[in-house]
Coordinates of C-alpha atoms in Angstrom, one line a residue:
Q185 CA 105.3 83.9 60.3
V186 CA 101.6 83.0 60.1
Q187 CA 99.7 85.1 57.6
L188 CA 96.1 85.0 56.6
M189 CA 95.0 87.3 53.8
E190 CA 91.4 87.7 52.9
S191 CA 90.0 89.1 49.6
G192 CA 86.8 89.2 47.6
G193 CA 84.7 91.5 49.7
G194 CA 82.7 94.4 48.2
L195 CA 79.3 96.0 47.8
V196 CA 76.5 93.8 46.6
E197 CA 72.7 94.1 46.3
P198 CA 70.4 91.9 48.4
G199 CA 70.0 88.6 46.8
G200 CA 73.5 88.8 45.2
S201 CA 76.6 86.6 45.7
L202 CA 80.2 87.0 46.6
R203 CA 83.1 84.7 47.0
L204 CA 85.7 85.4 49.6
S205 CA 89.1 83.9 49.6
C206 CA 91.8 83.6 52.3
A207 CA 95.4 82.8 51.3
A208 CA 97.4 81.3 54.2
S209 CA 101.1 81.0 54.7
G210 CA 103.6 80.3 57.5
F211 CA 102.0 77.1 58.8
A212 CA 101.0 73.7 57.7
F213 CA 97.7 74.7 56.3
R214 CA 96.5 71.3 55.4
T215 CA 96.6 70.1 59.0
Y216 CA 94.4 72.8 60.5
T217 CA 90.7 73.5 60.7
M218 CA 89.9 76.8 59.0
S219 CA 87.2 79.3 60.0
W220 CA 85.4 82.3 58.7
Y221 CA 84.1 84.9 61.2
R222 CA 82.3 88.2 60.8
Q223 CA 81.7 91.3 62.8
A224 CA 78.9 93.7 62.1
P225 CA 79.0 97.3 63.4
G226 CA 78.2 97.4 67.1
K227 CA 78.1 93.6 67.4
E228 CA 80.5 91.0 68.6
R229 CA 82.5 88.9 66.2
E230 CA 80.7 85.6 65.4
L231 CA 81.6 82.3 63.8
V232 CA 80.1 82.0 60.3
A233 CA 81.6 78.6 59.2
N234 CA 84.5 76.3 59.6
I235 CA 85.9 73.3 57.8
T236 CA 88.2 70.5 58.9
Y237 CA 91.6 69.9 57.4
F238 CA 90.4 67.2 55.0
G239 CA 87.5 69.3 54.0
D240 CA 85.1 66.4 54.9
T241 CA 83.3 68.2 57.7
S242 CA 81.9 71.8 57.8
N243 CA 79.8 73.7 60.2
Y244 CA 77.7 76.8 59.7
A245 CA 75.9 79.4 61.8
D246 CA 72.2 79.0 61.6
S247 CA 71.8 82.4 60.0
V248 CA 73.8 81.4 56.9
M249 CA 72.9 77.7 56.6
G250 CA 71.8 76.8 53.1
R251 CA 73.2 80.1 51.7
F252 CA 76.9 80.0 52.4
T253 CA 79.4 77.3 51.5
I254 CA 82.9 77.0 52.9
S255 CA 85.5 75.0 51.0
R256 CA 89.3 74.7 50.8
D257 CA 92.1 73.9 48.4
N258 CA 95.0 72.4 50.4
A259 CA 97.2 72.5 47.3
R260 CA 96.8 76.3 47.1
N261 CA 96.7 76.9 50.9
T262 CA 93.4 78.7 50.4
V263 CA 90.0 78.6 52.0
Y264 CA 86.9 80.0 50.4
L265 CA 83.5 81.3 51.4
Q266 CA 80.8 81.3 48.7
M267 CA 78.0 83.5 49.8
N268 CA 74.7 83.4 48.0
S269 CA 71.3 85.0 48.6
L270 CA 73.0 87.8 50.5
K271 CA 70.9 89.8 53.0
P272 CA 71.6 93.2 54.6
D273 CA 72.2 91.4 57.9
D274 CA 75.2 89.7 56.3
T275 CA 77.0 93.1 56.2
G276 CA 80.2 93.1 58.2
L277 CA 83.9 92.6 58.2
Y278 CA 84.7 89.0 57.4
Y279 CA 87.8 87.4 58.9
C280 CA 89.7 84.2 58.1
S281 CA 91.0 82.5 61.2
A282 CA 92.8 79.4 62.5
N283 CA 93.8 78.2 65.9
I284 CA 97.6 77.7 65.5
F285 CA 99.9 76.7 68.3
S286 CA 97.1 77.3 70.8
R287 CA 96.5 80.9 69.7
R288 CA 93.8 82.1 67.4
R289 CA 95.1 83.9 64.4
W290 CA 93.3 86.4 62.3
G291 CA 93.6 88.0 58.9
Q292 CA 93.0 91.8 58.4
G293 CA 89.4 91.2 57.2
T294 CA 87.5 92.0 54.1
Q295 CA 84.4 94.2 54.1
V296 CA 81.1 92.9 52.8
T297 CA 78.3 95.4 52.4
V298 CA 74.8 94.2 51.3
S299 CA 72.7 97.2 50.3
S300 CA 70.4 98.4 47.6

């Protein structure tokens, strides 16, 4: 079955960096656009970034543009989110996601907390 497993979250000070990973299985990873979403406490889940299956096109939320970079390794069935210059507003639960067989699939999420 489809599985998405995020890792790499943690507690970091403002200005710090984290790299999230999402290991995918159960579907033809290399043929799907992959996305990262996040949800802060009391807020709706929002799209952070996505990347096409060849990795040649990526899109970012305005709030993370220039600080976050999404990438993928199709040989390892893994998508990454490099997060630099982190701010307290980046705090939230980060989810890996893909729209597979007309249904959006989610991982369990990994917590990112930016605080001094």
